[in-house]
Coordinates of C-alpha atoms in Angstrom, one line a residue:
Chain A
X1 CA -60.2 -22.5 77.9
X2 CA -61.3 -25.7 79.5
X3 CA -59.7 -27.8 76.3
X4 CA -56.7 -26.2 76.7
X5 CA -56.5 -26.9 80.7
X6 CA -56.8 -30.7 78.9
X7 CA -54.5 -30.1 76.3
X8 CA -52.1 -29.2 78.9
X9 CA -52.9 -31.7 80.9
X10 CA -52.5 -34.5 78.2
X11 CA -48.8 -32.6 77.2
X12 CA -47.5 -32.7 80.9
X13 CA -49.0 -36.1 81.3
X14 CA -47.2 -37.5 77.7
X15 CA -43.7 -36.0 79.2
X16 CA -44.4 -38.0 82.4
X17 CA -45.2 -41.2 80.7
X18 CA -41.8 -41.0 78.7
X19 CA -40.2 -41.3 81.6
X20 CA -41.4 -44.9 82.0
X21 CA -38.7 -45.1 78.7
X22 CA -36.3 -45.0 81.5
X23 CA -36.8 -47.6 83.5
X24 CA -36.9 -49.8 80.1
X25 CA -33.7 -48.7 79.6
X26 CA -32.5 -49.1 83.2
X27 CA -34.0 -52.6 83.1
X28 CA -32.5 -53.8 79.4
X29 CA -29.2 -52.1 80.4
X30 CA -29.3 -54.4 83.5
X31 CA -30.2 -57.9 81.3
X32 CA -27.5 -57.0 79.1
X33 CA -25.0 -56.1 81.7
X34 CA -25.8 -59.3 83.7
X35 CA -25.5 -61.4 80.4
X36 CA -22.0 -60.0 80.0
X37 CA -20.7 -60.5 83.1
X38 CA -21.8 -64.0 82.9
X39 CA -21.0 -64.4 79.9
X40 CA -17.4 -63.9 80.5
X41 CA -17.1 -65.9 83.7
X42 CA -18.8 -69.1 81.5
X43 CA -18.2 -67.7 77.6
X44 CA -18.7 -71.9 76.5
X45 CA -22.6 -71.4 77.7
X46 CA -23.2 -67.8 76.7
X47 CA -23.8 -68.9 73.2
X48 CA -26.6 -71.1 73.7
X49 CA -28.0 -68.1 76.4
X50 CA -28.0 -65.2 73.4
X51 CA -31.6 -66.4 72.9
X52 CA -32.8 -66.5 76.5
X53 CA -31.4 -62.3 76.5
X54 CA -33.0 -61.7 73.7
X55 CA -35.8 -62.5 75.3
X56 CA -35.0 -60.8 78.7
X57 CA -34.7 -57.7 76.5
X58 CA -38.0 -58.1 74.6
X59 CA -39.8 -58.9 77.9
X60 CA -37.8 -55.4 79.7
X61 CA -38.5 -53.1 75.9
X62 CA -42.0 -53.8 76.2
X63 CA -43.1 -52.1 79.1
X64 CA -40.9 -49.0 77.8
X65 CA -42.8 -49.4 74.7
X66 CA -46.1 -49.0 76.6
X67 CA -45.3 -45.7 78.7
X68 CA -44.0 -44.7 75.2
X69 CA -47.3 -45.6 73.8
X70 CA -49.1 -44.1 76.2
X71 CA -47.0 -40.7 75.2
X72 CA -48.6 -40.8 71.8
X73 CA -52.1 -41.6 72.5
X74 CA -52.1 -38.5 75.2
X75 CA -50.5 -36.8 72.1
X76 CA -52.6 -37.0 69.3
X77 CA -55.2 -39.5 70.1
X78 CA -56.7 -37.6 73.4
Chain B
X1 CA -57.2 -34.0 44.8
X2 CA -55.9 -30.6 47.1
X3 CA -59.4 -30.6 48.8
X4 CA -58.8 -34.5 49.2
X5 CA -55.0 -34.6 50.5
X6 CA -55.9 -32.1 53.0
X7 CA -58.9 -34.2 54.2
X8 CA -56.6 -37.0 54.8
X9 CA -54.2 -34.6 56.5
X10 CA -56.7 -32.9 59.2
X11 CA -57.8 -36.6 60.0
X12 CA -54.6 -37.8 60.3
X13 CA -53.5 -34.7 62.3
X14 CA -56.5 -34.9 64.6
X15 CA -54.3 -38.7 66.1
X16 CA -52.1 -41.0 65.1
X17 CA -52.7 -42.4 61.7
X18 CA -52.2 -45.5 63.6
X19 CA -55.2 -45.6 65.3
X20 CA -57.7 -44.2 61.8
X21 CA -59.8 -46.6 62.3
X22 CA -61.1 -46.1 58.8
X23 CA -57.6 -47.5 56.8
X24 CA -57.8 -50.6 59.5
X25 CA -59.8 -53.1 56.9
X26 CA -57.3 -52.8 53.9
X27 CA -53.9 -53.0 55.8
X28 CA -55.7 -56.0 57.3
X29 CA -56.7 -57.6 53.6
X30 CA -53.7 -56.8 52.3
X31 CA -51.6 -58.1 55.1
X32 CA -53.1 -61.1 54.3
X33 CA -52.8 -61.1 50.9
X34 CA -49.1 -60.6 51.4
X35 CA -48.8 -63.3 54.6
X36 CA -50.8 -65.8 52.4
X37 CA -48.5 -65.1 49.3
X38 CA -45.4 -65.2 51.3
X39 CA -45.9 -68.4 52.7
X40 CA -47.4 -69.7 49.4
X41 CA -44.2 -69.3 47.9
X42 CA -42.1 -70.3 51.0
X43 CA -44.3 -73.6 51.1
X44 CA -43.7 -74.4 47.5
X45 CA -40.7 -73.0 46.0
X46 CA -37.8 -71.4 48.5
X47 CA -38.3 -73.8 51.8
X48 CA -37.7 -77.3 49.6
X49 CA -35.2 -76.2 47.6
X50 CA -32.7 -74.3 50.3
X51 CA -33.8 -77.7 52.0
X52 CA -32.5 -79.1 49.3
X53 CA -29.0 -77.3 48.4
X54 CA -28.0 -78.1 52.1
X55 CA -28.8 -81.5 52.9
X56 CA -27.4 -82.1 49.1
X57 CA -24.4 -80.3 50.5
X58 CA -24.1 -82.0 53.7
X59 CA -24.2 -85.2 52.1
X60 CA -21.7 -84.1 49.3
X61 CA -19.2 -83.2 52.3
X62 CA -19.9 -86.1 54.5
X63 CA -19.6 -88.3 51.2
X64 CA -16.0 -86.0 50.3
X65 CA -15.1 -87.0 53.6
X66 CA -15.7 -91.0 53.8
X67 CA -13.4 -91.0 50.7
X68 CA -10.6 -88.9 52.1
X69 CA -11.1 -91.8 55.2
X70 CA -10.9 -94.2 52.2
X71 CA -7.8 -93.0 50.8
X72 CA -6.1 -92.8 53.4
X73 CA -7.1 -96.2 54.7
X74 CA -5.6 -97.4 51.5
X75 CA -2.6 -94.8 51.9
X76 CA -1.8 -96.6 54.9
X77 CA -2.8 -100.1 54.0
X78 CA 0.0 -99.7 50.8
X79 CA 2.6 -98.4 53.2
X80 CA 2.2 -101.6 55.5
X81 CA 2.4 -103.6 51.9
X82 CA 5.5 -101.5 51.3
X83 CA 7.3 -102.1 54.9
X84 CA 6.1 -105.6 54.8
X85 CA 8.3 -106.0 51.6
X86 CA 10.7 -104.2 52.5
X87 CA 11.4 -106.7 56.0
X88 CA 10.7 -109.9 53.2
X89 CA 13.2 -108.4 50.9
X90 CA 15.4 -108.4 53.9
X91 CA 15.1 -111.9 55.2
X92 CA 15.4 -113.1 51.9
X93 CA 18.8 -111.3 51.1
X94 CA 19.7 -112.9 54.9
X95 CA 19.1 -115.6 53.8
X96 CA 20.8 -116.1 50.5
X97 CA 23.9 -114.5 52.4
X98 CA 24.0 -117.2 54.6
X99 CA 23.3 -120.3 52.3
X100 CA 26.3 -118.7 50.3
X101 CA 28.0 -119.0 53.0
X102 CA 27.4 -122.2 54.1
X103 CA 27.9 -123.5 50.7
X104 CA 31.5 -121.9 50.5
X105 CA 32.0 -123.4 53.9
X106 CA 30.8 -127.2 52.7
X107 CA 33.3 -126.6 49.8
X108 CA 36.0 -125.5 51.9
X109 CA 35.6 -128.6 53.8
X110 CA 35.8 -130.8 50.8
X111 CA 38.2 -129.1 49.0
X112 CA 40.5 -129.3 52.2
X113 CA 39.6 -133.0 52.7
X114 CA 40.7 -133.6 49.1
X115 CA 43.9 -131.9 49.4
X116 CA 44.0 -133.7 52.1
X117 CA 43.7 -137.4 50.7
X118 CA 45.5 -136.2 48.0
X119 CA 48.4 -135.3 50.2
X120 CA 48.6 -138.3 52.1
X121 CA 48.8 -140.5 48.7
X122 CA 51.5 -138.4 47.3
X123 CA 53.3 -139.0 50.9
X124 CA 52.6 -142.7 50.7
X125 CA 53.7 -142.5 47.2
X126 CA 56.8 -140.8 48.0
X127 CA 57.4 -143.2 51.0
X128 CA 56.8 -146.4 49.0
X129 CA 59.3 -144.2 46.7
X130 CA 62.1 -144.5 49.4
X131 CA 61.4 -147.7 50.6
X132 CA 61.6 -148.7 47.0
X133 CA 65.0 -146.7 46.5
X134 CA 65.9 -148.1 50.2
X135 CA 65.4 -151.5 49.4
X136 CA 67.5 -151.3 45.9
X137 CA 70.2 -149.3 47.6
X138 CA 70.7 -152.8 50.2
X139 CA 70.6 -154.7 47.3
X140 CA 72.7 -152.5 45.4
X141 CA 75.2 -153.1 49.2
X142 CA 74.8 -156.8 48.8
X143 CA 76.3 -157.1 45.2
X144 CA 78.8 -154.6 46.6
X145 CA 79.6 -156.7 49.4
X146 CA 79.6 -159.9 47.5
X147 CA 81.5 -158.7 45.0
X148 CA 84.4 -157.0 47.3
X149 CA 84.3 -160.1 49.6
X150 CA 85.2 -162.4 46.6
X151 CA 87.2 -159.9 44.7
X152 CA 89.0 -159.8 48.5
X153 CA 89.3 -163.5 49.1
X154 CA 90.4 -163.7 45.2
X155 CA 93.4 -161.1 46.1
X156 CA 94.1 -162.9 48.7
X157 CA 94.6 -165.5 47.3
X158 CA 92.3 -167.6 48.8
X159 CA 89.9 -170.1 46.9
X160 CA 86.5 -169.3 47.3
X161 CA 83.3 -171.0 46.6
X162 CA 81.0 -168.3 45.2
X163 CA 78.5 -169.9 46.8
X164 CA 80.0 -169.7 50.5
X165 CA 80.7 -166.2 50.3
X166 CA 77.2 -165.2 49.0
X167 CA 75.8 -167.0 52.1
X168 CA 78.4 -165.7 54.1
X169 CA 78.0 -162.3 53.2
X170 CA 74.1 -162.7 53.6
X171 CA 75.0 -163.9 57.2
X172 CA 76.9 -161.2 58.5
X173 CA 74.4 -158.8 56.5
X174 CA 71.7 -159.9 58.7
X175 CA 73.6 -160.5 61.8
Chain C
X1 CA -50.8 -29.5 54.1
X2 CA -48.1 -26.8 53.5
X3 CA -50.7 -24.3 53.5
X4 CA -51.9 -25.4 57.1
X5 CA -48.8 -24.8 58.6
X6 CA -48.7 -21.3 57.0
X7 CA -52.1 -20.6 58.5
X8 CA -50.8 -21.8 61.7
X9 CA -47.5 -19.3 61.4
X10 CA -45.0 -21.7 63.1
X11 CA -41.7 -21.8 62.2
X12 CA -40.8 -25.4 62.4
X13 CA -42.7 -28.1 60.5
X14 CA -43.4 -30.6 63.0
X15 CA -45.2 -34.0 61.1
X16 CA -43.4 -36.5 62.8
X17 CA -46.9 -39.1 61.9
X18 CA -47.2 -38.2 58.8
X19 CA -45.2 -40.4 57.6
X20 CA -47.8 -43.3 58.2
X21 CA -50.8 -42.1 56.7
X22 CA -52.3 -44.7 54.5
X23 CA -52.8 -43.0 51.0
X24 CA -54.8 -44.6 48.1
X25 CA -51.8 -44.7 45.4
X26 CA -54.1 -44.4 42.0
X27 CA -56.6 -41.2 42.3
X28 CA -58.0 -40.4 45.5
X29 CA -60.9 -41.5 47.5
X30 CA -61.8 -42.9 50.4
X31 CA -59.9 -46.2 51.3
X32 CA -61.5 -48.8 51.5
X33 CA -61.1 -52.4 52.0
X34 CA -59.5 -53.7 48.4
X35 CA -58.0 -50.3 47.6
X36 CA -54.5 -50.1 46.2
X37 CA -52.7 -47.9 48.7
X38 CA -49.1 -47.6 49.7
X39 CA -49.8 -50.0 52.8
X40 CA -50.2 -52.9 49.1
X41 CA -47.2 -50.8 47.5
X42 CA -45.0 -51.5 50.3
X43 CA -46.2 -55.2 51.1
X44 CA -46.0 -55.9 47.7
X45 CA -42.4 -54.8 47.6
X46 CA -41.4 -57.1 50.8
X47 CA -43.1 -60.0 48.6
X48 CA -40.6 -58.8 45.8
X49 CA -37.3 -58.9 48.3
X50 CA -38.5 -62.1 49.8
X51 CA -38.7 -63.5 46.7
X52 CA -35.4 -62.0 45.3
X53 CA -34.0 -63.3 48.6
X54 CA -34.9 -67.0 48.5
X55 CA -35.8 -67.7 45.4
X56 CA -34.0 -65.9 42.7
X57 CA -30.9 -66.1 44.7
X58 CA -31.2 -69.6 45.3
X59 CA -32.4 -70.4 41.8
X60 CA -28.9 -71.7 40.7
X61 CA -29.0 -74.6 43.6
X62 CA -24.8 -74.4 44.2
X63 CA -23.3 -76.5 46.1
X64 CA -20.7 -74.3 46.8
X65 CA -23.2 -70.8 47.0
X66 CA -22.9 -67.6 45.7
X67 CA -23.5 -64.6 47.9
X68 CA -27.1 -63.8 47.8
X69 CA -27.5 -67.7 48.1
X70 CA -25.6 -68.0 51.2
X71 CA -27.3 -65.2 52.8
X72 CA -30.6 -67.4 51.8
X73 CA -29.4 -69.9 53.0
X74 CA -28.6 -67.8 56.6
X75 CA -31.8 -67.0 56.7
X76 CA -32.9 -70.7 56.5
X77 CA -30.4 -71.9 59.3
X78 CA -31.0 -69.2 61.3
X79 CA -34.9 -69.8 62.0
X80 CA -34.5 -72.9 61.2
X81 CA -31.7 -73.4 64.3
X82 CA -34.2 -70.8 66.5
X83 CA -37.4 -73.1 65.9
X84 CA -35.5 -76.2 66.7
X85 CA -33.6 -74.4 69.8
X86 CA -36.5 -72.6 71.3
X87 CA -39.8 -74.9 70.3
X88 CA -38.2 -78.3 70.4
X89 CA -37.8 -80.9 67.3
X90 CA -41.5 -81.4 67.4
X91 CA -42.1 -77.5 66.0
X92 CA -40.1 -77.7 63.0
X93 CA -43.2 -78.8 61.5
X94 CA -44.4 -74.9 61.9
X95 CA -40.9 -73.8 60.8
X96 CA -42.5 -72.3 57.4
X97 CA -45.1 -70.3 59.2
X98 CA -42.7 -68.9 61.3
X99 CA -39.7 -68.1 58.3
X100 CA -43.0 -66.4 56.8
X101 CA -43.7 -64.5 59.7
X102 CA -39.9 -63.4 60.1
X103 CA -38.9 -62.7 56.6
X104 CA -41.8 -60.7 55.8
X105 CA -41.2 -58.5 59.1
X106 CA -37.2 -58.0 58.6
X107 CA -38.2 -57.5 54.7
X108 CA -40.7 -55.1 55.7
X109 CA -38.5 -53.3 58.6
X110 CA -35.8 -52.8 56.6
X111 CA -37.9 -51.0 53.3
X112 CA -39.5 -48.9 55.7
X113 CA -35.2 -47.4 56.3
X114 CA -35.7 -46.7 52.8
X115 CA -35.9 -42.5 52.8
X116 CA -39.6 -41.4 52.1
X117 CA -41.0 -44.8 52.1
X118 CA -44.0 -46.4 54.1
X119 CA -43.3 -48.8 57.1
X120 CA -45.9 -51.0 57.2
X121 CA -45.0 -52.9 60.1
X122 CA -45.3 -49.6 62.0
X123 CA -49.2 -50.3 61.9
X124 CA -50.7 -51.9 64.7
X125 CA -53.2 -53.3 62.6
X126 CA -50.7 -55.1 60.7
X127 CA -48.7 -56.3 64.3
X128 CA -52.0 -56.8 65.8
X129 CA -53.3 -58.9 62.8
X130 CA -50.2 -61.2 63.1
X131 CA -50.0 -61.4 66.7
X132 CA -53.7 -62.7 67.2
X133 CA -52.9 -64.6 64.4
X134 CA -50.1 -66.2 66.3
X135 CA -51.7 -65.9 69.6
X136 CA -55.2 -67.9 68.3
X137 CA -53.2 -70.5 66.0
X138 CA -50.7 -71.3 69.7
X139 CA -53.9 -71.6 71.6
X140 CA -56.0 -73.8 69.1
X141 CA -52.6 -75.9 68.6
X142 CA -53.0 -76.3 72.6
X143 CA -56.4 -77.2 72.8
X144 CA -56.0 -79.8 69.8
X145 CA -52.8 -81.4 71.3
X146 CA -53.4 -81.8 74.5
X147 CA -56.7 -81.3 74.9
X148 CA -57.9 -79.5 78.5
X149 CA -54.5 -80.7 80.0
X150 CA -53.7 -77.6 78.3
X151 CA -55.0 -75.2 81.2
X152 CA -52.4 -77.0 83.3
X153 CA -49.8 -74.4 82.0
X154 CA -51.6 -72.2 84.0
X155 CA -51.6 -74.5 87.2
X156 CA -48.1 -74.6 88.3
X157 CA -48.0 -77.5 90.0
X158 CA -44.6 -76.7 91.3
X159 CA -45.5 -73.8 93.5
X160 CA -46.7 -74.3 96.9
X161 CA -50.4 -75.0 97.0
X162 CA -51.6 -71.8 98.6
X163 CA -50.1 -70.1 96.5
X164 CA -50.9 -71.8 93.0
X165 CA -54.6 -69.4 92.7
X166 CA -52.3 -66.3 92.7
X167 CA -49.9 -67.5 90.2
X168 CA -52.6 -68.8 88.0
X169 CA -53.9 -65.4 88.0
X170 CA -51.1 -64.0 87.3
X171 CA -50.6 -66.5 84.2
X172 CA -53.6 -66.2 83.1
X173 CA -53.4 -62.5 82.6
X174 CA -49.9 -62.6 81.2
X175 CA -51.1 -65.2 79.0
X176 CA -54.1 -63.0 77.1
X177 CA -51.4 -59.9 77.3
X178 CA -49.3 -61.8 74.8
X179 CA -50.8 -60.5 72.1
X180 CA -50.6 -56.9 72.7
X181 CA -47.1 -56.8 73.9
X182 CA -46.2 -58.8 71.2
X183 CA -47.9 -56.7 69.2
X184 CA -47.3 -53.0 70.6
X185 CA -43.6 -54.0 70.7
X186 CA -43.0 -54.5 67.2
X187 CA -45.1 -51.3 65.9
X188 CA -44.2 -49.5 68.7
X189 CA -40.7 -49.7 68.4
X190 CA -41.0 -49.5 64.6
X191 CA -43.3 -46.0 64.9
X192 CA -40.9 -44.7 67.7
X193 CA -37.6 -44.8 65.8
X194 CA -39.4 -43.6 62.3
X195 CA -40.8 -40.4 64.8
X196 CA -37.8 -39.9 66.0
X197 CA -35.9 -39.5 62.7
X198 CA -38.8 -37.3 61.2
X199 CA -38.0 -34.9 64.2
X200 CA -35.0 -34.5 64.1
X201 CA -35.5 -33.9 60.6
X202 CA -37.8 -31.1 61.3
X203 CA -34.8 -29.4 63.2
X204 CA -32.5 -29.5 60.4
X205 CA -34.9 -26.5 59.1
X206 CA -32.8 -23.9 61.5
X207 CA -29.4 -23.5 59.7
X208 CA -27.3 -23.7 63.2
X209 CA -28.6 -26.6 64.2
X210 CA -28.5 -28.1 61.3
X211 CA -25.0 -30.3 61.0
X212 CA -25.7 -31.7 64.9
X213 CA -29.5 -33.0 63.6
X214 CA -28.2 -34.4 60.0
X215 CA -25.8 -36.9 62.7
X216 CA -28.0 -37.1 65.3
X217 CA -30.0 -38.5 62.2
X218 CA -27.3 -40.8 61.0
X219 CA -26.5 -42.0 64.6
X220 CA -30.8 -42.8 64.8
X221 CA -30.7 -44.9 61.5
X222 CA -28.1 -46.8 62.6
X223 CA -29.8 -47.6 65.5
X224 CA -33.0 -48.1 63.6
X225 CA -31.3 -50.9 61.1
X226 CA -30.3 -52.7 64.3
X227 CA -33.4 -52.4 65.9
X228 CA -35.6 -53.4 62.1
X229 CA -33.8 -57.0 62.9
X230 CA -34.0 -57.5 66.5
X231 CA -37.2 -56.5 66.5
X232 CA -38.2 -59.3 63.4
X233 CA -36.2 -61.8 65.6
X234 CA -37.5 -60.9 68.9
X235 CA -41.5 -61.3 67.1
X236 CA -40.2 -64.9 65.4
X237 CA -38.4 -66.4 69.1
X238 CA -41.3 -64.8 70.7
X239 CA -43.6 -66.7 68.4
X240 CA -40.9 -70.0 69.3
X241 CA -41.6 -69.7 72.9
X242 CA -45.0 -69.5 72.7
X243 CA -45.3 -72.7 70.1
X244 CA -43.5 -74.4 72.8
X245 CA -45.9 -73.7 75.5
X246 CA -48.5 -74.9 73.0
X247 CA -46.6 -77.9 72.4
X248 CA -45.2 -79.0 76.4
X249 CA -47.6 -77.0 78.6
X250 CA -46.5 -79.5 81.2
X251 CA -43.5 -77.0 83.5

């Protein structure tokens, strides 16, 4: 009884943690969107910029990477 | 092997196969392995030879290019050579033209000047010509004179001297 | 394995992890340090493409290249151009450590598309192994270079004074999260697309759904493919930006 209370627990708490995925997406949607429009006001500098949003993204993924992460160790590891 | 595959499974199952701690040590050794081999052969065969093809093709396009500037440096030093013959070509044809022509001009002259000369001795000759046939014609008027004076006195009867009337005659001639 | 599921009496299969369960390949056993599993099938195969890559296809040294040569030859330029671009002319001494680091993960990403086969750089032993790899080898490089002039890339000396403690804090712990992110990211993203193919997978086993998963499938690996080379290019600039902190910890 009691390790299904934490079973249930960890389930409900993995659903939560995926919505972190969101706010990765909210926030790579935004460098990507910014990029754009800047890129199309300046498009001479936006190739030497790819890098920099590359970046940007990597930097935004990781975070929904981690509250993804999180989902699997409540999943199977807890 | 059943008994054994389904050991693996419940561990697996029981979390992530990520974190079985137990398969850590080999991925590890042969990550390395791999890395080390990778890099060996990065190092000493792939890196230096890609390194290679390109800077050997840079330099074959770069070189391509100096003689395409080469060629048509000469392309263009050949035209001047061509243009400048051209405008030497022309001066000298000028030039010809206009000795010719001052040649025909000097012979012009001289032929005209020798016509000229020429002319005036045939008119002198043709003057010393009339004052030649001038000259006999008075002559030719004396005798007449002379002769009709004394055939006159002589029909006249008159006695004349020849030599009276010849003076006579030359008298009134000049008078 | 079958059998378990039968016990258990549920209709779907769900073994999304499955998939990365390391397996001795000869026999079975317990696996142990030098034994030949599918994580050495796999690696050994990325050895094979990245040798197939830039040495077979290069071995005919054109001027004017053949295909697999010029695609060699991309992959040259293109981490060649990101070293010199992100980490300055004075990294381009690490270039090859850096081509190894990328070619072996976009090798490895993209073997691991291959249907039924074994992603190794879905590990985070394997991430985690080349991040502290990368992390130590940037610090050392550091120390060496500049000796403890280093630590002034913590010490922005830009920032108002008051407020330079905080902010070295702050670096400081960004600094020693660099390998996890840079880690977790890579495996992470890796083990979350491969999960999320092997479950929709699992759906196709009720006939109505069926068609929708096989595309929902199709629409995942395309993403995945994209993703398998971001992700080895995000890991190699990532590497870049952290040589050049190694290199001109001066702001």
């Amino acid at each position: 009884m009691e390790g299904d209370i934490v079973q249930m627990g960890a389930y409900i708490g993995a659903g939560l943690a995926c919505t972190g995925m969101g706010g990765a997406a909210v926030g790579v949607g935004h460098v990507v969107g910014n990029f754009l429009s800047g890129a199309l006001r300046n498009p001479s500098a936006a190739a030497g910029q790819t890098a920099t949003m590359f970046i940007g993204i990597a930097f935004a993924e990781a975070l929904g990477i981690f509250s993804f992460l999180v989902a699997l160790l409540l999943m199977f590891a807890v | 092997m059943a008994s054994n595959t389904s050991q693996v499974a419940e561990t697996a199952s029981a979390g992530m196969p990520q974190l079985d701690f137990s398969s850590f040590g080999n991925q590890i050794f042969w990550l390395v392995v791999t890395l080390v081999v990778i890099y060996v052969i990065l190092t000493r065969l792939a890196l230096p030879r890609i390194a290679d093809v390109l800077a050997e093709r840079r330099e074959s396009i770069s070189n391509d290019i100096a003689a395409a500037e080469d060629l048509k440096l000469k392309a263009v030093e050949a035209e001047e050579a061509y243009n400048k013959a051209l405008s030497d070509a022309r001066i000298e044809a000028s030039n010809i033209v206009a000795s010719a022509k001052a040649d025909m001009k000097a012979e012009l002259i001289s032929a005209i000047a020798n016509a000229d000369v020429e002319i005036a001795e045939k008119v002198a000759e043709g003057e010393k010509i009339i004052q030649e046939i001038r000259a006999n014609a008075l002559e030719s008027v004396e005798d007449v004179a002379k002769s009709t004076a004394s055939a006159l006195i002589l029909a006249l009867g008159g006695k004349g001297d020849p030599k009276s009337v010849e003076k006579a005659v030359a008298s009134e001639m000049k008078g | 394995m079958a059998s378990e599921v039968n016990s258990e009496g549920t209709g779907l299969e769900f073994h999304p992890m499955d998939q990365f369960i390391v397996k001795p390949l000869f026999g079975d056993g317990p696996v142990l340090w030098y034994t030949v599993t599918n994580v050495t099938l796999w690696m050994g195969l990325s050895v094979v493409a990245v040798v197939l890559l830039l040495v077979i296809g290069t071995s005919r040294r054109a001027i004017v290249p053949s295909r697999s040569q010029s695609i060699g030859e991309l992959a040259y330029g293109f981490v060649y151009k990101m070293v010199e671009d992100v980490a300055g002319k004075d990294a381009v001494g690490y270039f090859p450590y850096i081509m190894t680091l990328f070619m072996f993960i976009v090798c490895a990403n993209f073997l691991g598309l291959v249907p039924m086969s074994f992603t190794t750089t879905s590990h985070i032993a394997v991430t985690a192994v080349m991040a502290m790899g990368v992390f130590l080898s940037v610090t050392l490089i550091g120390f060496f270079k500049h000796g403890f002039s280093f630590l002034s890339l913590f010490w922005i000396s830009s920032a108002p004074l008051p407020l330079r403690p905080v902010l070295a804090l702050i670096e400081i712990i960004s600094y020693f999260v660099r390998p996890v992110s840079h880690s977790i990211r890579l495996a992470g993203n890796m083990m979350a697309g491969h999960a999320v193919i092997k479950v929709f997978a699992a759906f196709a086993g009720i006939a109505v759904i069926a068609p929708l998963s096989v595309l929902a499938i199709t629409a995942i690996y395309a993403l995945e493919i994209l993703v398998s080379f971001i992700q080895a290019y995000v890991f190699a600039i990532l590497t870049c930006v952290y040589l050049k902190d190694a290199l001109h910890p001066h702001h």
